[in-house]
Every structure is written in structure tokens, then in C-alpha cells.
């Protein structure tokens, strides 16, 4: 019996529900052998992804909270079906543990979709004959910059609260371990999540992060695993259009108490206060 | 908000609509010739005021002072210390020193100080109102009925939060942020001081407040009140000065949080300046807020809403409804009624209780407004100047006015003017109104006028604005969060949501 030569795979970007290669044509081999390649996204890919995210956002925000929750739960189901493939793509010592944790985190945020407005919004007792209430609304398009490790759990923890809150996002995956995020992209694309709500780029953080921060169609940033210099550059660029920037630091991503609550959704919400007179 | 907050319909009686609207004979003095009704209380004003640091008033380290001017008369009211880096250093140090004891004080005890401040503001309300009007030019009716009562209410509201903070943040234990550097504008001097200090103190922080260059006097009186009520030294520090004083505060390494209200341009500079630091930041910036009138609105009420929206406080309001969108079918009617209403507004002595529109806050601001009036004319819009109030000979004044024939690309439709100038545009469909209303980098406030309930809530949900007033405009309350989307800043002030800016979770 002859040894079968394996089929190598190039993991592509996820933009607007499609899997394009980088427009730059750049690919990088993963690891030593000719096993796999990932695309090396460019600034143009980022722009395309932001455009897709912007186009997808109003319908995603307009979907009922119940439906968003169902779709996030469906994502959990799709990930469950890809447990082995996701675990094989991870280099962590407890790869299957990380996958399980990631799935559970998605389910946690699936459940928040139709609850956070009750926890974070309120009626305001103003002095006068008015109905006055404050409701959370999605911030819009969020740039998500992931830590290198944990490459799957970090990404899921940064993305789930953003999309639970009705925003769409453009994700820059782990630079050193991009394969699991690419496998996740394949789960996302088959999970009923509307095209463009989550877009995933692979590439180099130092090259792309400044473009995330300066892009005027990105409304907020959710990042983890940045060094001090990267944080400063990100915040400086974000000042241009006053992006809301949240950078997670010194975090144990496996700590549910630290990573799972409505205050993770809150930075990606805008509080809208509505007044209406009450009279006969 | 130009009148008592008793709700809708507005208590200002408007003539019933007539079949044919004829312009008022505004030249007829007899029709509007009220006798002057000046406020006669005159608060004591010292020739010079020092900085309030560590519970004491003292001159600035350099000895430098700056004048503060009554914009209604151009007269110098008094001299105020001009703080620089050395003074900011001292103030931040005082706030740092006061922090451990203040933040460790049981919430119940902190609350009592805030209650006391609220009471003293109420008790000194007349004095504060007159001072606010003399220093800033706003009508006494507004400072008396709105600014000062709301400032007191703001302290009262936040006093109650001091021992209840953990109920505001589901599942988390809030802790104080630390020393807060707070920079406020000149349009609501005492009220903005209250918006900044009350939540900061309630959450266990200490503060250094930098009032606006042109309106420092009521903030300094608030310093006196802090002293009167026995607030521990250094919990509140007030450093007067201009832009450089604010910059020294923003860049000070001993400050944990910056809260700024002012222009978007300066807000962006501040965001950049704190980018490489651990400082927390909230920004309440500019706006170009849309006010949308549908054909099925109660037009008389809408006219009052338009007037309250843009001419309140001479238009020196960040959330002013400065872009008016009127459904095409009622455009002519709305413009005609607006002209009649504008002609009846009284511009003049801010201390006169009958005055609707007071003095423009400063010569510099008047120049800015005049620049925009010129831009509007030269870019082809039609200026409606129907108000013919006799203006005082001295001081800075601008009669309320509006432009029609405005294109969305014109300067007056895009830039924040911060004066009594309205840009009127028309639309045909709700979708068009929404997309044009949202077509702005700002997102502070919006108004919608229609008597159709389902329509009004759908439009409210699609407008990108932090505050949406439906069938009303420019209403404020300590329990109601205020703040913007997009480039109007981030963070909220007031209500439960306003506390978030002053705690770590």
C-alpha cells in the first residue's frame, strides 16, 4: 500500500460570508511542513471587511433578541460538531478543554441577547409628566483584535459579547495560532449568522492594528493581548473619530467570573434616553 | 426648557392658528411694550477671586489674574486667578491627599455632605442665579428656573446613590476611580459643575474642577458652599484659568480620570493626549442635532419645541436642535408660524425677567456666530431676520434667526454654530428624514414631532442620538442620562448610567 499524499489546505479569510484569499495574494505557511497556509490580510482586505460588516449591521441589530440568541446558540451547536477539528488546530496543552470552554462561552452570551436590555436599561423617574426610559443600542461596527493565546477562547470571548449586543465585527485573529480561528470561521459561515456579522482576517498585528484604529467606519475596538506600545497606538488612532476602545489586560480567559457578564456587552452599546410627554 | 417644566402643551400661550397668517406688526411698540422687570438682588462680588485648593482660597502661584466680563455690558466684573502648572500640581496633590479618607467614608456619611451642598445651593439660589446671569449673559428666567434648581437637584439625586452604588452595577462591586480632572464649558457654568462633581463625589472620588475661562464665578461660589458645609479639604478643588490650565490638568500624571465637556475638536485632542496613559476618559462634546416635524404633528406645540430647541440659552447648548427638518407639506405653514413666534421673542437685558434671549457669552463667540451667518448667506441660504428687538448699546448680542433654502452640504447645516441660528430643511418621507438626520458625525440629541405613536417610536429607535425628545425638546433631569453617540463623545451624565464613568468595576 502506497502512502497517500495529503491534500494541503490554505485557510482563507472570512469576509461578508465568503472565503476570499487576501487581495494582496500573500500567504504564509503554518509551522514547518507544507501542511497548511494562511492568508496574510492587507489594509484593503480590512476595508472590504468593514464594508461587509457595515452592510450587515442594521439587519442584525434589527433582528429580534430572541432570534439573535437562537443564532448564537446555533453557533455553539456548529462548534460542538467541529470539536475535534478545532482541538487539532490548537497548540495549547489542554486543547479540547479550550474548545469546550469556548463553546460554553458562546452559549453564555447566546442567553444574554434577550436579557441585557433589561439589566442595563431602565425607566427614569424624572420630575415631570414624562415617560423617560434608557435603552441600550448596538454601537455599530467593532474592530476585534485578538490575543495570540488562547487563540480560540480569546477570540470567542472578545466576539461573543459584541455580536450578542447587536453589533457586527471585523476580527484580526491570533497572529501565531491562526488555524483554530479559521476553522471557527467555517463554523460561523454555516451557523445561520447573517453574512458579514463576523468577518475574520489573519495577518500581522503590527501591520493591521493601526488601520483598525484609524478606519472611520469602525465605531469601537475590543482588543486583548496587546503590549503597551500597541495599546497607545490604537488609542491615539481611535481618537480621530472617537472610537470606544476596550482593551483587556492581564486576564485569565478561562475565568468565567471575569469574562462572562453584561459588563462585557456594555462597552459595545450606546445608551439612548427617550422622553415623551404624558398627557390626555 | 425655556419655561417651567410643567409638561406639554407648552405653558407659553400661542395664538390659535388663523386661516390666513399675517405677519405681526412687530414695529408696534404698544403690543409688546412691557415695563422692564429687572432682578434687583445684587450678590456681593469681591474685586478678586483666588483658586480653591485644599479648602482655602488663595492667589495663583504666579499671581496672574484674568478679568471676567459681563457680556451684556462689556464691563469687567472682577479679576479671577489664572492657574498654571504649579497650581494644578497643588490641586491634584490636595485631591490625592483627600482621597483615602473620602473614599473610605461610609456611603451614608458621604451622602450627607452632598445633601448639605444641595440644600445650600437651594438656599443661595437667588444669589447664584443673578451671578450666573451677570457672568454668562443668560436670561435670569433660565438661570433662576432651570440652571440653579437643576444643579441643586443633581446633588440631591446623587446624594442618595452614595450608599447604593452596588445596586447600580449588576453583579459587580464598584470602587472609586480616584482623582478626577473635570473641565467644563461656559454655557451652563454651575449646572455643569454639578453634573461633574455630584457623581464623582457620590462614587467616592475627589476632584479638580476647571471652570470655563469666561464663567468662573458660580463655580467659585460652589467652592464657598463646599467650605460652608464642612466638606473635607481637598475633596473638591477649583482651578480657574484658560485652555493651558485645562491642558495641565489633562496631562497631569496624578489624575486618574478626565471628564470633559466642550468642543469635539478639543475632545479629540484630549483623547489623543491620554492615549498612552491609564487615565479613564468621558467626553460630552458638540452636536448638530436634528429636530424633525411631521405633517401630522401638533404644529403649535412643535413651534414651541423648535423655539425651545434652538433659542434656549441663546443657542449655546450642545444638544440644540439646530437642524430643523420639516415635512414638505407643512413647510410653508411652519416657516410662517416660526416667523411670527420669533418676532415675539424679547432680546435684551439678561437680568430682566421678561427677557427670552440674553447676551452672547463672549465677543469671541459672537464673532463665530457672525462668521456662520455670513457663510450661510454667501453659500446661498436665505436668512430670516424677523426679530426686531432693540438691542442695548453695549454688550454682545445676536437676534434669533433662521435660514431656509439650506442644502445639507452647506456649512450652516454641518457645523455646530452654538448660537441662536437655525437651519431649516425639508423632507418627504420618514426614511428620508431619518437618513438625513443621521447624516452627521455628531449624535448627541434629536427631536421628533408627530401625533402618531407607532411612527414616533420607530423613528426614535432609528435615530443615532443619545437623547431623543419626542413631542418635546431640551428637557433635563438628574435622573435622566445625557450624552452622545459617535463624535458627540462617550459616557453618560446623570441617572444610573452616569455613575459608570466614576467607578471601576
XYZ file of C-alpha atoms in Angstrom:
785
model
C 0.000 0.000 0.000
C 1.465 3.333 -1.001
C 1.411 6.246 1.419
C -1.275 8.684 0.459
C -0.043 12.222 -0.104
C -2.171 14.575 1.986
C -4.063 17.482 0.481
C -2.664 20.746 1.765
C -5.062 23.466 2.688
C -4.911 27.227 2.502
C -7.125 28.769 5.120
C -8.777 31.830 3.700
C -10.286 34.986 5.107
C -13.970 35.287 6.030
C -15.464 38.445 4.568
C -19.167 39.007 4.030
C -19.930 35.292 4.331
C -17.451 34.387 1.588
C -13.962 32.947 1.835
C -11.677 35.098 -0.309
C -7.909 34.947 -0.389
C -6.146 38.136 0.549
C -6.326 40.629 -2.306
C -2.600 41.090 -1.721
C -2.020 37.499 -2.778
C 0.105 36.936 0.311
C 0.030 33.564 2.047
C 2.185 32.269 4.870
C 2.917 28.640 5.688
C 1.895 27.480 9.117
C 4.515 25.547 11.029
C 7.353 23.688 9.280
C 5.843 21.354 6.755
C 3.753 22.000 3.672
C 0.624 21.105 5.670
C -1.260 24.376 5.688
C -1.138 28.011 4.716
C -2.967 31.071 5.961
C -3.704 34.289 4.151
C -1.850 37.394 5.141
C -4.540 40.080 5.053
C -3.861 43.602 3.848
C -5.330 47.018 4.557
C -7.574 46.562 1.542
C -8.942 43.323 2.964
C -9.688 45.203 6.165
C -11.592 47.842 4.228
C -13.608 45.176 2.417
C -14.393 43.504 5.709
C -15.521 46.781 7.305
C -17.782 47.401 4.339
C -19.327 43.949 4.754
C -19.730 44.471 8.497
C -21.365 47.866 7.986
C -23.794 46.462 5.446
C -24.765 43.558 7.705
C -25.152 45.512 10.943
C -28.609 47.148 10.687
C -30.390 43.876 9.901
C -28.501 42.081 12.677
C -29.411 44.832 15.143
C -32.971 44.768 13.872
C -33.380 41.019 14.358
C -35.352 40.155 17.452
C -33.287 39.496 20.549
C -34.746 36.016 20.649
C -33.538 35.301 17.129
C -30.041 36.602 17.848
C -29.928 34.299 20.844
C -31.069 31.339 18.729
C -28.394 32.045 16.147
C -25.653 32.291 18.755
C -26.863 29.007 20.197
C -26.720 27.537 16.696
C -23.106 28.672 16.503
C -22.484 26.681 19.660
C -24.032 23.651 18.000
C -21.831 24.023 14.928
C -18.739 24.340 17.092
C -19.731 21.242 19.025
C -19.747 19.348 15.713
C -16.260 20.585 14.945
C -14.776 19.885 18.356
C -12.082 17.526 17.121
C -11.059 19.701 14.222
C -10.879 22.771 16.470
C -8.878 20.907 19.098
C -6.459 19.569 16.489
C -5.845 23.118 15.330
C -4.889 24.298 18.810
C -1.423 24.023 20.251
C -2.499 24.505 23.867
C -1.788 21.655 26.259
C -5.481 21.290 27.041
C -6.821 21.840 23.533
C -10.095 20.016 23.995
C -10.649 21.881 27.252
C -10.215 25.202 25.443
C -12.695 24.139 22.772
C -15.260 23.120 25.371
C -14.760 26.365 27.235
C -15.180 28.356 24.017
C -18.443 26.615 23.185
C -19.773 27.207 26.695
C -18.864 30.890 26.440
C -20.803 31.244 23.202
C -23.809 29.682 24.927
C -23.427 32.064 27.856
C -23.681 35.089 25.565
C -26.426 33.471 23.478
C -28.530 33.627 26.598
C -27.782 37.305 27.208
C -29.248 38.517 23.905
C -32.778 38.924 25.236
C -31.790 39.878 28.787
C -29.093 42.539 28.810
C -31.536 45.304 27.801
C -33.483 44.552 30.969
C -30.384 44.525 33.165
C -28.661 47.542 31.606
C -31.635 49.693 30.580
C -34.137 51.359 32.885
C -37.041 53.730 33.329
C -36.007 57.078 34.775
C -38.184 58.821 37.378
C -37.945 62.395 36.115
C -39.695 65.293 37.825
C -42.475 65.971 35.386
C -45.191 64.353 33.298
C -42.926 62.350 31.012
C -42.264 58.781 30.103
C -38.494 58.603 30.247
C -36.507 55.465 29.612
C -32.996 54.452 28.677
C -32.439 51.620 26.237
C -29.166 50.085 25.041
C -28.489 50.115 21.318
C -25.621 48.485 19.415
C -22.603 50.706 18.833
C -22.279 49.573 15.190
C -19.124 48.058 13.703
C -16.492 46.808 16.145
C -12.870 46.010 15.386
C -11.753 42.983 17.393
C -8.043 42.389 17.845
C -7.331 39.030 19.413
C -4.588 37.824 21.707
C -2.183 35.234 20.290
C -3.128 32.822 23.055
C -5.601 31.399 23.741
C -6.299 31.710 20.046
C -9.823 30.276 20.120
C -11.103 31.139 23.594
C -9.655 34.666 23.347
C -11.390 35.283 20.029
C -14.697 33.845 21.167
C -14.598 35.871 24.404
C -13.990 39.102 22.520
C -16.509 38.457 19.724
C -19.479 36.900 21.532
C -20.426 39.929 23.664
C -20.083 42.213 20.640
C -22.491 40.257 18.443
C -24.820 39.440 21.342
C -25.251 43.213 21.651
C -26.276 43.579 18.007
C -23.052 44.985 16.589
C -21.104 43.425 13.746
C -17.357 42.980 13.771
C -14.115 42.626 11.893
C -11.743 40.296 13.699
C -7.987 40.108 13.487
C -7.179 36.580 14.655
C -4.179 35.352 16.608
C -1.001 36.023 14.680
C 0.843 32.954 15.937
C -2.016 30.411 16.025
C -4.467 31.362 13.298
C -5.719 27.901 12.340
C -8.373 27.425 15.014
C -9.891 30.841 14.202
C -10.002 29.757 10.552
C -11.809 26.549 11.482
C -14.175 28.645 13.603
C -14.826 30.808 10.532
C -16.097 27.718 8.782
C -18.467 27.066 11.682
C -19.600 30.685 11.642
C -20.347 30.571 7.946
C -22.696 27.615 8.441
C -24.363 28.754 11.657
C -27.238 30.938 10.377
C -25.274 34.019 11.409
C -26.020 36.501 8.593
C -23.098 37.079 6.227
C -20.908 39.971 7.318
C -21.834 39.999 11.007
C -18.490 38.372 11.837
C -15.574 38.787 9.456
C -12.237 37.183 10.230
C -8.837 38.280 8.987
C -5.497 36.579 9.554
C -2.312 38.570 9.350
C 0.134 40.672 11.292
C -0.996 42.751 14.231
C 1.615 45.475 13.923
C 0.731 45.921 10.276
C -3.068 45.935 10.610
C -3.851 47.277 14.092
C -3.073 50.901 13.149
C -5.505 50.614 10.240
C -8.176 49.286 12.580
C -7.691 52.299 14.813
C -7.775 54.884 12.033
C -10.661 53.478 9.982
C -13.501 55.959 10.331
C -16.234 53.364 9.765
C -15.174 51.350 12.807
C -17.113 52.594 15.846
C -15.436 50.677 18.638
C -12.475 48.420 19.388
C -12.341 45.299 21.545
C -8.804 44.043 21.972
C -6.744 41.703 24.076
C -3.120 40.666 24.345
C -1.631 43.984 23.250
C 1.624 45.363 24.572
C 1.777 48.904 25.907
C 3.019 50.356 22.659
C 0.292 48.696 20.616
C -2.340 49.939 23.069
C -1.121 53.520 22.820
C -1.032 53.482 19.022
C -4.512 52.007 18.963
C -5.932 54.641 21.307
C -4.231 57.517 19.512
C -5.657 56.470 16.179
C -9.054 55.844 17.741
C -9.171 59.456 18.957
C -9.646 60.568 15.343
C -13.309 59.528 15.251
C -13.719 58.928 18.985
C -13.969 55.156 18.814
C -14.945 53.467 22.046
C -11.856 51.429 22.964
C -11.829 48.492 25.371
C -8.546 46.673 25.876
C -8.461 43.558 28.046
C -5.321 43.190 30.087
C -3.873 40.604 32.453
C -6.871 38.403 32.028
C -7.341 34.725 32.774
C -9.526 33.890 29.794
C -10.701 30.691 31.444
C -12.111 32.615 34.419
C -15.869 32.713 33.827
C -16.337 35.222 36.638
C -14.002 37.644 34.890
C -15.178 37.101 31.309
C -18.891 36.452 31.460
C -21.308 39.166 32.431
C -23.327 42.016 30.896
C -20.497 44.469 31.587
C -18.649 42.754 28.750
C -21.518 43.672 26.428
C -21.947 47.193 27.791
C -18.865 48.811 26.151
C -20.402 47.966 22.755
C -23.739 49.562 23.493
C -24.885 53.150 23.258
C -27.414 54.200 25.845
C -30.298 56.078 24.272
C -32.616 58.052 26.516
C -36.091 58.779 25.216
C -38.507 61.376 26.567
C -42.189 61.591 25.754
C -44.820 63.764 27.425
C -47.638 62.055 29.195
C -50.920 63.922 28.889
C -54.541 63.475 27.930
C -36.881 74.122 28.703
C -37.358 77.828 28.379
C -40.204 77.757 30.839
C -41.329 75.922 33.927
C -41.263 72.172 33.444
C -44.956 71.520 33.743
C -45.111 69.495 30.563
C -46.969 69.678 27.284
C -48.639 71.579 25.835
C -46.198 74.348 26.464
C -47.353 76.890 29.009
C -46.436 79.704 26.643
C -49.777 80.580 25.052
C -49.634 80.786 21.304
C -52.260 82.436 19.142
C -54.737 79.994 17.639
C -53.903 79.320 14.041
C -55.808 81.536 11.702
C -56.980 80.715 8.243
C -54.555 83.194 6.800
C -51.458 84.034 8.779
C -50.493 87.646 8.626
C -47.134 88.794 9.914
C -47.307 90.514 13.254
C -46.821 94.241 13.201
C -43.601 93.916 15.114
C -42.964 97.629 14.841
C -45.926 98.265 17.083
C -44.322 99.018 20.415
C -47.722 99.082 22.100
C -48.212 95.362 21.513
C -45.112 94.198 23.327
C -44.182 97.176 25.452
C -43.879 95.547 28.852
C -42.223 97.618 31.510
C -38.752 96.391 32.362
C -38.767 93.965 35.290
C -35.170 93.772 36.369
C -33.999 91.416 39.072
C -32.828 93.755 41.831
C -30.809 91.397 44.026
C -27.114 92.078 43.626
C -24.781 89.456 45.035
C -21.620 90.608 46.722
C -18.677 90.309 44.391
C -15.082 90.687 45.566
C -12.603 92.532 43.363
C -10.506 89.375 43.023
C -11.013 85.642 43.476
C -8.364 83.054 44.213
C -8.171 79.380 43.419
C -9.963 76.950 45.740
C -7.386 74.359 46.736
C -7.342 72.156 49.843
C -10.229 74.061 51.359
C -8.651 77.512 51.035
C -8.953 80.346 48.557
C -5.534 81.622 47.526
C -3.960 83.503 44.628
C -2.292 81.542 41.854
C 1.379 80.734 42.377
C 2.368 83.163 39.649
C -0.004 85.827 40.904
C -1.551 86.038 37.443
C -5.198 87.000 37.149
C -7.660 87.362 34.319
C -10.780 89.505 34.124
C -14.249 88.063 33.902
C -16.595 90.208 31.875
C -20.335 90.790 31.870
C -21.203 90.089 28.220
C -24.352 92.208 28.464
C -22.416 95.364 29.354
C -18.782 94.631 28.417
C -17.865 95.666 31.961
C -15.226 93.797 33.935
C -16.956 92.195 36.912
C -13.817 91.226 38.807
C -10.432 89.553 38.487
C -10.008 85.810 38.829
C -6.791 83.903 39.475
C -5.247 82.273 36.452
C -3.971 78.852 37.427
C -0.951 77.276 35.787
C 1.014 74.053 36.095
C 2.152 74.798 39.668
C -1.427 75.436 40.785
C -2.702 72.316 39.072
C 0.084 70.380 40.819
C -1.072 71.694 44.175
C -4.731 70.996 43.431
C -4.084 67.439 42.255
C -1.919 66.813 45.308
C -4.712 68.118 47.563
C -7.193 65.820 45.839
C -4.802 62.862 46.184
C -4.302 63.596 49.871
C -8.039 63.780 50.460
C -8.814 60.621 48.502
C -8.120 57.836 51.034
C -10.320 59.280 53.768
C -13.103 60.392 51.420
C -13.338 57.095 49.577
C -13.236 55.187 52.863
C -16.060 57.235 54.349
C -19.243 55.171 54.629
C -21.646 55.976 51.807
C -24.249 57.176 54.266
C -21.856 59.837 55.557
C -20.680 60.929 52.106
C -24.331 61.306 51.211
C -24.901 63.828 53.992
C -22.282 66.158 52.540
C -23.979 66.008 49.137
C -27.374 66.628 50.712
C -25.903 69.643 52.501
C -24.466 71.031 49.269
C -27.841 70.599 47.563
C -29.586 72.478 50.358
C -27.088 75.339 50.357
C -27.483 75.745 46.602
C -31.237 75.979 47.117
C -30.823 78.460 49.945
C -28.432 80.640 47.943
C -30.377 80.193 44.714
C -31.232 83.849 44.099
C -27.653 84.949 44.534
C -26.350 82.154 42.317
C -28.921 82.846 39.610
C -28.077 86.528 39.410
C -24.371 85.792 39.420
C -24.805 83.232 36.646
C -26.677 85.739 34.552
C -24.194 88.568 35.148
C -21.193 86.380 34.366
C -22.568 84.464 31.390
C -25.344 86.573 29.867
C -28.165 84.042 30.099
C -31.682 85.280 30.887
C -32.440 85.409 34.595
C -35.602 83.415 33.908
C -33.457 80.498 32.759
C -30.761 80.709 35.440
C -33.460 81.095 38.118
C -35.851 78.401 36.878
C -33.511 75.913 35.247
C -29.757 76.137 35.909
C -29.775 76.632 39.663
C -32.704 74.345 40.631
C -31.321 71.585 38.413
C -27.845 71.977 39.946
C -29.319 71.542 43.426
C -31.441 68.613 42.242
C -28.357 66.990 40.760
C -26.574 66.962 44.138
C -29.749 65.791 45.841
C -30.195 62.902 43.375
C -26.587 61.767 43.655
C -26.516 62.072 47.432
C -28.923 59.166 47.512
C -26.651 56.989 45.383
C -23.660 57.186 47.768
C -24.665 54.129 49.812
C -26.459 52.292 46.988
C -23.787 52.027 44.304
C -23.636 48.251 44.329
C -27.247 48.123 43.172
C -26.355 50.109 40.067
C -23.892 47.539 38.717
C -25.397 44.092 38.490
C -23.050 41.504 39.890
C -20.094 43.829 40.382
C -18.571 45.702 43.304
C -17.862 49.260 42.177
C -14.782 51.030 43.527
C -13.778 54.700 43.121
C -11.644 55.721 40.164
C -9.508 58.156 42.172
C -8.708 61.775 41.379
C -10.965 63.209 38.670
C -9.919 66.119 36.478
C -13.064 67.824 35.254
C -13.210 70.524 32.599
C -16.474 72.319 31.920
C -17.839 74.827 29.403
C -19.305 78.298 29.750
C -22.883 77.628 28.706
C -24.205 76.163 31.998
C -21.444 77.011 34.480
C -22.992 75.939 37.788
C -25.106 73.160 36.312
C -22.093 71.603 34.577
C -20.133 71.866 37.847
C -22.925 69.883 39.476
C -23.066 67.338 36.627
C -19.357 66.723 37.118
C -18.868 66.940 40.864
C -22.011 65.251 42.178
C -21.481 61.795 40.608
C -17.716 61.944 41.191
C -18.165 62.627 44.894
C -21.040 60.180 45.264
C -18.817 57.393 43.933
C -16.053 58.204 46.431
C -13.709 60.158 44.177
C -12.055 63.524 44.751
C -11.949 66.207 42.078
C -10.143 69.098 40.495
C -12.618 71.218 38.560
C -11.562 73.668 35.850
C -14.397 76.101 35.088
C -14.576 77.894 31.761
C -12.434 80.978 31.301
C -15.403 83.319 30.780
C -17.716 81.997 33.521
C -15.803 81.108 36.695
C -17.885 82.887 39.327
C -20.633 80.411 40.236
C -18.168 77.514 40.383
C -16.128 79.544 42.876
C -19.309 80.154 44.885
C -19.774 76.404 44.873
C -16.292 76.210 46.390
C -17.532 78.527 49.152
C -20.505 76.257 49.661
C -18.228 73.215 49.956
C -16.372 75.107 52.687
C -19.612 76.182 54.386
C -20.967 72.660 54.619
C -17.712 71.333 56.028
C -16.732 69.169 53.080
C -13.282 67.786 53.946
C -10.461 69.877 52.492
C -9.210 68.738 49.109
C -12.254 66.681 48.136
C -13.234 69.474 45.744
C -10.616 71.796 44.278
C -11.331 74.516 41.754
C -8.642 75.897 39.483
C -9.723 78.741 37.229
C -7.885 79.535 34.036
C -7.943 79.140 30.290
C -7.047 76.333 27.891
C -3.496 75.859 29.179
C -4.813 75.285 32.690
C -7.077 72.565 31.333
C -4.199 71.025 29.382
C -2.071 70.919 32.540
C -4.887 69.023 34.253
C -5.334 66.591 31.341
C -1.609 65.827 31.242
C -1.104 65.574 34.993
C 0.173 62.117 35.973
C -1.659 62.295 39.315
C -5.071 62.355 37.661
C -6.916 59.043 37.219
C -9.827 60.214 35.152
C -10.659 63.087 32.837
C -14.212 64.238 32.241
C -14.553 66.942 29.630
C -17.493 68.857 28.258
C -16.780 71.121 25.331
C -15.978 71.105 21.651
C -15.373 67.962 19.615
C -12.069 69.381 18.404
C -10.687 69.736 21.938
C -12.263 66.406 22.926
C -10.256 64.622 20.239
C -7.070 66.328 21.395
C -7.742 65.143 24.929
C -8.439 61.588 23.741
C -5.079 61.623 21.979
C -3.301 63.110 24.985
C -4.485 60.386 27.361
C -3.970 57.542 24.823
C -0.666 56.407 26.286
C -1.802 56.639 29.921
C -4.023 54.646 32.273
C -6.485 57.535 32.585
C -10.163 56.899 32.123
C -11.989 59.334 29.897
C -15.515 60.539 29.266
C -16.364 63.221 26.734
C -19.514 65.235 26.233
C -18.927 67.127 23.023
C -20.621 69.009 20.253
C -23.738 68.353 18.282
C -25.787 69.367 15.296
C -28.998 67.841 16.475
C -31.941 67.262 14.151
C -35.469 68.289 15.078
C -37.979 66.564 12.787
C -41.509 67.894 12.260
C -44.007 65.590 10.549
C -47.149 66.847 8.882
C -49.256 65.005 11.440
C -47.639 66.797 14.387
C -49.410 69.278 16.571
C -47.851 72.232 14.789
C -48.386 74.822 17.526
C -46.641 72.627 20.051
C -43.923 71.863 17.530
C -43.277 75.580 17.035
C -42.742 75.954 20.779
C -40.462 72.922 20.650
C -38.432 74.429 17.829
C -38.040 77.664 19.782
C -37.070 75.828 22.977
C -34.788 73.621 20.930
C -32.631 76.271 19.324
C -33.128 79.610 21.084
C -32.873 78.354 24.680
C -29.783 79.918 26.262
C -29.013 81.889 23.057
C -28.420 78.577 21.307
C -25.351 77.986 23.481
C -26.468 74.415 24.039
C -24.576 71.342 22.847
C -27.834 69.492 22.200
C -29.556 72.446 20.490
C -31.995 71.389 17.778
C -30.059 73.314 15.168
C -31.116 71.351 12.083
C -34.847 71.563 11.542
C -36.370 69.039 9.144
C -39.953 69.849 8.191
C -42.158 67.594 6.097
C -42.656 69.310 2.777
C -46.447 69.559 3.002
C -46.285 71.766 6.116
C -43.074 73.652 5.393
C -44.773 76.924 4.434
C -47.041 76.822 7.454
C -44.203 76.064 9.868
C -41.991 78.811 8.464
C -44.806 81.367 8.701
C -45.638 80.457 12.287
C -41.988 80.354 13.240
C -41.553 83.885 11.908
C -44.498 85.085 13.994
C -43.139 83.408 17.112
C -39.622 84.693 16.572
C -40.854 88.234 16.195
C -42.363 87.987 19.675
C -39.151 86.906 21.436
C -37.590 89.611 23.582
C -33.841 90.035 23.263
C -32.076 92.221 25.789
C -31.047 92.741 29.397
C -30.493 89.249 30.797
C -31.440 90.481 34.263
C -34.904 91.465 33.034
C -37.384 88.744 33.962
C -39.209 89.248 30.646
C -36.138 88.559 28.538
C -36.241 85.441 26.341
C -32.849 85.712 24.691
C -29.923 87.195 26.609
C -26.392 88.200 25.705
C -23.986 86.131 23.641
C -21.458 84.753 26.103
C -18.370 86.487 24.730
C -17.096 88.680 21.936
C -15.230 85.700 20.517
C -18.420 83.620 20.370
C -20.304 86.484 18.737
C -17.610 86.619 16.050
C -18.003 82.879 15.488
C -21.747 83.234 15.083
C -21.384 86.167 12.712
C -18.908 84.173 10.668
C -21.566 81.466 10.256
C -24.287 83.964 9.389
C -22.004 85.246 6.652
C -21.231 81.709 5.478
C -24.940 80.909 5.296
C -25.644 83.952 3.154
C -22.679 83.503 0.864
C -23.451 79.823 0.310
C -26.913 80.711 -0.912
C -29.286 80.123 2.012
C -31.988 82.674 2.832
C -31.688 84.368 6.212
C -34.927 85.216 8.018
C -34.314 88.104 10.407
C -37.761 88.833 11.731
C -36.904 89.738 15.291
C -36.571 93.497 15.708
C -35.829 93.795 19.425
C -33.969 96.960 20.305
C -30.515 95.889 21.399
C -28.595 97.536 24.242
C -25.783 99.784 23.109
C -23.020 97.799 24.822
C -22.535 94.033 25.080
C -22.660 91.094 22.644
C -25.992 90.361 21.016
C -27.473 88.257 18.275
C -31.177 88.304 17.486
C -32.692 84.836 16.983
C -32.934 83.967 13.311
C -33.140 81.085 10.867
C -32.132 80.094 7.373
C -34.313 78.443 4.742
C -33.205 77.047 1.410
C -30.420 75.207 3.199
C -28.567 72.403 1.426
C -27.166 69.557 3.549
C -23.653 70.253 2.269
C -23.651 73.876 3.421
C -21.533 74.951 6.361
C -24.545 76.044 8.423
C -26.089 72.580 8.019
C -22.929 70.758 9.112
C -21.055 72.836 11.704
C -22.076 73.469 15.264
C -22.766 77.227 15.425
C -23.544 77.439 19.148
C -25.765 80.457 18.665
C -29.421 81.366 18.027
C -29.254 80.305 14.387
C -31.441 77.566 12.916
C -31.049 75.784 9.579
C -34.433 74.776 8.116
C -34.641 71.941 5.590
C -37.498 69.845 4.237
C -38.111 66.150 3.586
C -40.788 63.987 2.015
C -40.712 60.524 3.606
C -39.844 59.202 7.070
C -36.910 57.267 5.593
C -35.518 60.422 4.065
C -35.903 62.280 7.362
C -34.033 59.547 9.233
C -31.175 59.229 6.796
C -30.674 62.985 6.611
C -30.946 63.367 10.374
C -28.302 60.675 10.859
C -26.032 62.125 8.196
C -23.717 63.879 10.635
C -20.584 62.903 12.533
C -22.425 64.047 15.662
C -25.081 62.112 17.547
C -25.991 63.952 20.697
C -29.731 64.582 20.594
C -32.748 64.570 18.312
C -36.361 65.695 18.354
C -39.381 64.139 16.639
C -42.839 65.675 16.373
C -45.833 63.584 15.292
C -49.051 62.557 16.972
C -48.751 59.000 15.591
C -47.470 56.736 18.364
C -46.111 53.807 16.359
C -44.288 56.125 13.972
C -42.682 58.162 16.713
C -41.174 55.135 18.470
C -39.905 53.590 15.237
C -38.180 56.830 14.328
C -36.807 57.247 17.829
C -35.211 53.817 17.584
C -33.589 54.570 14.222
C -32.088 57.932 15.120
C -28.428 57.798 16.091
C -28.592 60.039 19.119
C -28.039 59.653 22.845
C -31.092 61.681 23.838
C -34.294 61.626 21.826
C -37.046 64.059 22.696
C -40.440 63.035 21.327
C -43.010 65.824 21.116
C -40.802 67.871 23.424
C -37.258 69.247 23.382
C -34.455 70.333 25.717
C -35.760 68.666 28.843
C -33.227 67.759 31.520
C -33.407 65.904 34.786
C -30.818 64.491 37.208
C -32.392 61.043 36.839
C -32.146 61.108 33.046
C -28.841 60.084 31.417
C -27.386 62.553 28.940
C -24.628 62.005 26.395
C -23.885 61.288 22.784
C -23.310 58.718 20.081
C -20.464 58.971 17.570
C -18.350 62.135 17.656
C -20.574 63.754 20.262
C -18.479 61.847 22.765
C -18.812 58.856 25.062
C -20.112 58.207 28.527
C -23.324 59.450 30.084
C -24.013 62.065 32.725
C -26.975 61.809 35.049
C -29.156 58.900 36.004
C -27.896 55.461 36.937
C -25.844 55.324 33.745
C -23.902 58.451 34.651
C -22.342 56.665 37.621
C -20.445 54.297 35.315
C -17.897 56.996 34.451
C -16.844 57.333 38.086
C -16.317 53.732 39.173
C -14.043 50.846 38.381
C -15.869 47.549 38.071
